[in-house]
CSV table of C-alpha atoms in Angstrom, one decimal:
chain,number,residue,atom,x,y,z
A,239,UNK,CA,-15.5,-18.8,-3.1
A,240,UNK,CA,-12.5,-18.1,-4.9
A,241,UNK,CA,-10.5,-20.5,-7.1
A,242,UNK,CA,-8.7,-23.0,-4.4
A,243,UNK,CA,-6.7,-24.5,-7.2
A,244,UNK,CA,-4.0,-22.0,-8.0
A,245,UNK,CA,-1.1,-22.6,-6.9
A,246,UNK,CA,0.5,-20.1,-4.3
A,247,UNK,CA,2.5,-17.2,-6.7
A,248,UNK,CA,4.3,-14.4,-5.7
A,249,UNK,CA,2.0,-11.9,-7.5
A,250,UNK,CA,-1.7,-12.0,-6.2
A,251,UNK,CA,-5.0,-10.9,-8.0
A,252,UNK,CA,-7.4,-8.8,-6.7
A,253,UNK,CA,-11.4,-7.4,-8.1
A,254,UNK,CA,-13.8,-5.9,-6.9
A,255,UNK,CA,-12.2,-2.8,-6.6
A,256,UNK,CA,-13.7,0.6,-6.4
A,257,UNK,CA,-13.7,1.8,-10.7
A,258,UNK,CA,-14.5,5.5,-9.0
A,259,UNK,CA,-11.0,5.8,-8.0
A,260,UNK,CA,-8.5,7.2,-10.4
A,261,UNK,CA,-6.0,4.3,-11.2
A,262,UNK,CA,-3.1,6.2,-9.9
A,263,UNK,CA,-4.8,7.0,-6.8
A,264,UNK,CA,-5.7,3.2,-6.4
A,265,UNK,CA,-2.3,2.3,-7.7
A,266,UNK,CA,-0.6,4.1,-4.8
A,267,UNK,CA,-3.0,2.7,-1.7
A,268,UNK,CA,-2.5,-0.7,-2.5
A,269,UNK,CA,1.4,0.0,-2.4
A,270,UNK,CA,0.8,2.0,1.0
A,271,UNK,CA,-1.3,-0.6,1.9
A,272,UNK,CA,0.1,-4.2,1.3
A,273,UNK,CA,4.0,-3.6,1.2
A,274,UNK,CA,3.6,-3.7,5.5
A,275,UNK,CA,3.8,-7.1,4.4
A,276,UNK,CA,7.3,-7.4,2.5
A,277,UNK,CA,8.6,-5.6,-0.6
A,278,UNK,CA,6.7,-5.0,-3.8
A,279,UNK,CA,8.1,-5.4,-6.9
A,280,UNK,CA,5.7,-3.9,-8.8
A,281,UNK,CA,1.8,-2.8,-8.6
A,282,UNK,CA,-0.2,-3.2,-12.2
A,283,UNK,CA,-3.6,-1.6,-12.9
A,284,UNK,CA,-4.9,-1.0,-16.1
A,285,UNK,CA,-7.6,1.6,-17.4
A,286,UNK,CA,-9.4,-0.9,-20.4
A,287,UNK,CA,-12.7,-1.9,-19.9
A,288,UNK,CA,-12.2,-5.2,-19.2
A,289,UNK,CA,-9.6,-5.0,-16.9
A,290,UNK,CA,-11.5,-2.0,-14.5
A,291,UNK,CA,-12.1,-3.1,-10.6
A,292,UNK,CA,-8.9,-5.3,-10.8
A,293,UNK,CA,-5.2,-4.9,-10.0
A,294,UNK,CA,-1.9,-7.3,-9.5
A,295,UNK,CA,0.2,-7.0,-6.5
A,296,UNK,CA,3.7,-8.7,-7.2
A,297,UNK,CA,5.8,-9.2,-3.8
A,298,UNK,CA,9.2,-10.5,-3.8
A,299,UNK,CA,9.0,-13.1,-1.6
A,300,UNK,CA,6.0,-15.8,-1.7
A,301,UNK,CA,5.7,-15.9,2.3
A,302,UNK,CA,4.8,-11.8,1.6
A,303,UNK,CA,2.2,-12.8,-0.8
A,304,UNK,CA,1.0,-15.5,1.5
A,305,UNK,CA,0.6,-13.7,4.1
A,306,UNK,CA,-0.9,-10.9,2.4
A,307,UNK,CA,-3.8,-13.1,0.5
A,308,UNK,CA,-4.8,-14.5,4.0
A,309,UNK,CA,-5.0,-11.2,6.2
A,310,UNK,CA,-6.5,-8.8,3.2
A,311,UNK,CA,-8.8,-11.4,2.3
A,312,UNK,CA,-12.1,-9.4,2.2
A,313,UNK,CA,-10.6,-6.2,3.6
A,314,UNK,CA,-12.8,-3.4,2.6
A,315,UNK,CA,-10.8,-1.0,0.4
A,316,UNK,CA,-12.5,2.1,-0.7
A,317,UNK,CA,-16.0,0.7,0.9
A,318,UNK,CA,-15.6,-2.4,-1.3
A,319,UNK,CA,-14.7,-5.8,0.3
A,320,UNK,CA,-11.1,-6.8,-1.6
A,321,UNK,CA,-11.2,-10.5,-3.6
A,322,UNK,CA,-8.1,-11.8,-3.4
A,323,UNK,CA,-6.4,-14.9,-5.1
A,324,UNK,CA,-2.7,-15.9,-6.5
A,325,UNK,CA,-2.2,-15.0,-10.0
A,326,UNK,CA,-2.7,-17.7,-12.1
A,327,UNK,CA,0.4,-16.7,-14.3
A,328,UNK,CA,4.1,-15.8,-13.4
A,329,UNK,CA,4.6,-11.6,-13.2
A,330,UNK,CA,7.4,-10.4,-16.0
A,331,UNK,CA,9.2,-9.1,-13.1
A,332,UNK,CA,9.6,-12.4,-11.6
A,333,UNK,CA,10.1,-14.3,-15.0
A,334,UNK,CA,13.2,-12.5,-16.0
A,335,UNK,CA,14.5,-12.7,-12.4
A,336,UNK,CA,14.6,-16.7,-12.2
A,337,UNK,CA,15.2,-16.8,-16.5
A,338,UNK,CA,11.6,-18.3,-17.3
A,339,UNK,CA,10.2,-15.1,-19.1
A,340,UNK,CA,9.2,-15.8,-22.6
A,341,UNK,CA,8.5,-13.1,-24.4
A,342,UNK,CA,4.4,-12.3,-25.9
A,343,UNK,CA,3.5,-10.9,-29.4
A,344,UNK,CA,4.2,-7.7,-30.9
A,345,UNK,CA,0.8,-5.8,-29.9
A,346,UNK,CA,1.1,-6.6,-26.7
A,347,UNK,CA,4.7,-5.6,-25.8
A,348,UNK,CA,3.7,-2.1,-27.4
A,349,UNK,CA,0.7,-2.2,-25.1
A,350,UNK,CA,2.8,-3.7,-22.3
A,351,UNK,CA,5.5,-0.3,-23.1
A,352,UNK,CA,2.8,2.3,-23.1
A,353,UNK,CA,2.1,1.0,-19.5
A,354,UNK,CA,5.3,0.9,-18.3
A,355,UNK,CA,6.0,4.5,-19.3
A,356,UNK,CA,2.5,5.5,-17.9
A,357,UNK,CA,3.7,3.7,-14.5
A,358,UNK,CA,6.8,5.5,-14.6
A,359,UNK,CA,5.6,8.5,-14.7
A,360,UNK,CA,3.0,8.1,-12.3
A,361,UNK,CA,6.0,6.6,-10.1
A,362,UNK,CA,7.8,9.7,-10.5
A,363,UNK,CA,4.9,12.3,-10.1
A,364,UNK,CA,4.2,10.3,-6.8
A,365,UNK,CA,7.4,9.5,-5.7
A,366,UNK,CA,6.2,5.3,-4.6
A,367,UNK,CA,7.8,3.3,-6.6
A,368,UNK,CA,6.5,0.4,-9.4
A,369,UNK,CA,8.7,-1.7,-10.6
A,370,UNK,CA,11.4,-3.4,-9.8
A,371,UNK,CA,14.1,-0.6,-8.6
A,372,UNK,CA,11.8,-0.4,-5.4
A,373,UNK,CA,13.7,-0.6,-2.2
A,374,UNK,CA,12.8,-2.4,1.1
A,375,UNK,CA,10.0,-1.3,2.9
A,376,UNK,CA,11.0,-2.0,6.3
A,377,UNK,CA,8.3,-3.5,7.7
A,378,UNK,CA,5.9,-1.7,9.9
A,379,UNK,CA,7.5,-3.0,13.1
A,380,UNK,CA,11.3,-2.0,12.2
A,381,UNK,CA,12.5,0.6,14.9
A,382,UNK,CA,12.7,3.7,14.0
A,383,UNK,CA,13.7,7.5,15.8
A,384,UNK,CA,13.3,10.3,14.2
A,385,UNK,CA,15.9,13.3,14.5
A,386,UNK,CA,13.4,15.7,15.5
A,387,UNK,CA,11.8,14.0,17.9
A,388,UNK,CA,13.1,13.5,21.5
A,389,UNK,CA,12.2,12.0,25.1
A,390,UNK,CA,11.2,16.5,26.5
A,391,UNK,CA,9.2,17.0,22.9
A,392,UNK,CA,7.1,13.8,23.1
A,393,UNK,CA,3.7,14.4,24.5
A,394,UNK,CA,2.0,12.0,27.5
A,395,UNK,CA,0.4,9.2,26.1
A,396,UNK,CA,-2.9,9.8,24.9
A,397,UNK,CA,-5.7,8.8,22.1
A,398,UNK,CA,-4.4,10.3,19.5
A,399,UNK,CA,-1.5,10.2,17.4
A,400,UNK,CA,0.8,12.7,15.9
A,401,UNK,CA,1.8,11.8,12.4
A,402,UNK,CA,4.8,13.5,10.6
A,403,UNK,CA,7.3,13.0,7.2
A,404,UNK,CA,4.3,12.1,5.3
A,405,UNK,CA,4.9,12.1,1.2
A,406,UNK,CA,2.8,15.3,0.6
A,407,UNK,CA,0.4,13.5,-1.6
A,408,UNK,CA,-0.5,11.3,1.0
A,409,UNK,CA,-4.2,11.5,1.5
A,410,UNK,CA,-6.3,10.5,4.2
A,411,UNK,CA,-7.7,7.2,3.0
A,412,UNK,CA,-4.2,5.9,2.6
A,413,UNK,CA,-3.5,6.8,5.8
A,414,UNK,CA,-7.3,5.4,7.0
A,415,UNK,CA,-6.3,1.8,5.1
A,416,UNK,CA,-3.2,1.4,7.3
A,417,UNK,CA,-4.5,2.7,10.5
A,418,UNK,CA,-7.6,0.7,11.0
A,419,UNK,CA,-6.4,-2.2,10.5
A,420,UNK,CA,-5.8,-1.5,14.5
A,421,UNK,CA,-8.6,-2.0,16.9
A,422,UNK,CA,-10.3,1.9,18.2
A,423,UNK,CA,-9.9,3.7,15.2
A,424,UNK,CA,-12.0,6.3,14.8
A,425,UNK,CA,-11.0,8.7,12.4
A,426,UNK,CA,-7.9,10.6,10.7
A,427,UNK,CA,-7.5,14.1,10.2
A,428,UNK,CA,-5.2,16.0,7.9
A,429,UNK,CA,-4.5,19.6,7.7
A,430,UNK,CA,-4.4,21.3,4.3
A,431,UNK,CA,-2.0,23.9,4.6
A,432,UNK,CA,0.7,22.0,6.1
A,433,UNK,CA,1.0,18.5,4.0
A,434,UNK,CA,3.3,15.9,5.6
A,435,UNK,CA,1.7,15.8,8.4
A,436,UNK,CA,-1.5,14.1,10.1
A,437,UNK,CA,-3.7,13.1,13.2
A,438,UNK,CA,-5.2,9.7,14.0
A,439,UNK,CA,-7.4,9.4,16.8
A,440,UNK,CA,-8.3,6.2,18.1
A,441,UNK,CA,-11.1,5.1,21.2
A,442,UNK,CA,-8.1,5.0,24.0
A,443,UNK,CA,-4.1,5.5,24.7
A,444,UNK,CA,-3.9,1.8,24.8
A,445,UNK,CA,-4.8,1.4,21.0
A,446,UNK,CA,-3.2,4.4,19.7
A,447,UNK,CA,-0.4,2.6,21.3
A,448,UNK,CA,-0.5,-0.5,19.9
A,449,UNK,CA,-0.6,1.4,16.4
A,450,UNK,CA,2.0,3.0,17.2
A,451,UNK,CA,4.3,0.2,17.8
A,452,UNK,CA,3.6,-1.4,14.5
A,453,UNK,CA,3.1,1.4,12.0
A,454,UNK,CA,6.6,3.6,13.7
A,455,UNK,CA,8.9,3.8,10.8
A,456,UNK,CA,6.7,2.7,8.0
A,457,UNK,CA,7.4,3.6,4.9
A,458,UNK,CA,4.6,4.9,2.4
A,459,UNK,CA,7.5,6.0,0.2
A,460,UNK,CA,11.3,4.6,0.5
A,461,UNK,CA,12.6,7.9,1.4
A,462,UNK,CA,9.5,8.6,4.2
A,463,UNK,CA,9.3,6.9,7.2
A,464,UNK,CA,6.6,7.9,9.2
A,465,UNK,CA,7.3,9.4,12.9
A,466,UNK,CA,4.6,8.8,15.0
A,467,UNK,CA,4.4,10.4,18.7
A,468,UNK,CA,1.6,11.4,20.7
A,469,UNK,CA,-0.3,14.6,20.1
A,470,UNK,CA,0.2,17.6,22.3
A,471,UNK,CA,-3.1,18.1,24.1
């Protein structure tokens, strides 16, 4: 059981993460994964020994981080089951919002600088942002239409989906975490010579629909929704 004495936070803790994934890899899926439920301020992994399987997700608001530590709770992220609790300390981010930050000792601002120009750069080499400059997410049920899709282009409903303005370092487990989350998945397929785009096949039209509905619009990066249709059979 995890700690039930912390009190709720806006940041959240999670171990027992996979240490085969390469941080920035990680770093990026648990963006894509946990800002369908409100925007992240920032996403913190580091490489030291002590610190390997774990990761702080920092949400804006605390109902985000609520609801996120209640429905991920166990949710098996890279074939390991996710522990989650609230941080037991206040993020930076949110100190210096609300005035409370105080700040640590020499060594380890210089080690908390080296990380925050490692994050920016990863930020920029992946376009999904870190820190505090990130925008809204959206939500995965905002509406959303795309300008290249219309009612004679759409397909007939159907089991799989068509995916489309994927970031084009996207990879198929992000896009795996997000999806089967819905009842039916079955699998997602990517094509490597046209990045940005995916399929997602689930067990019937009914649950590829319900995906659908929820994940249209969502945002894996600020400036990508996604644009999902039906797949031309």
């Amino acid at each position: 059981m995890l700690t039930a004495d912390i009190p709720p936070n806006q940041a959240i803790y999670i171990k027992n993460l996979n240490e085969k994934i390469k941080k920035s890899e990680s770093k990026r899926s648990l963006y894509c994964l946990f800002s369908q439920y409100g925007r992240i301020l920032d996403v913190v992994a580091l490489k030291t020994p002590k610190l390997r399987g774990q990761a702080w997700v920092v949400f804006d608001e605390l109902t985000a981080a609520s609801n996120a530590f209640r429905q991920m709770q166990n949710f098996p992220f890279y074939d390991k089951p996710m522990r989650i609790q609230y941080a037991k300390t206040k993020s930076d981010c949110i100190a210096k919002n609300d005035g409370s930050f105080v700040p640590r000792e020499k060594k380890k601002k210089q080690e908390e600088k080296a990380e925050r120009k490692q994050r920016a750069e990863e930020a920029q080499q992946s376009a999904i942002p870190n820190g505090t400059g990130s925008q809204s997410n959206g939500g995965p049920k905002a509406p959303f239409h795309h300008g290249n899709v219309n009612a004679q282009e759409q397909a007939a409903p159907n089991n799989i989906l068509f995916i489309q303005n994927l970031p084009h370092e996207t990879t198929s487990m992000m896009l795996q975490l997000l999806f089967e989350q819905y009842p039916g998945f079955k699998e997602v397929r990517m094509i490597e010579a046209k990045p940005g785009i995916a399929f997602v096949e689930y067990e019937d039209e009914d649950q590829s629909s319900t995906a659908m509905q929820n994940l249209q619009g969502f945002k894996i990066a600020p400036q990508y929704p996604m644009a999902i249709t039906f797949a031309k059979k």
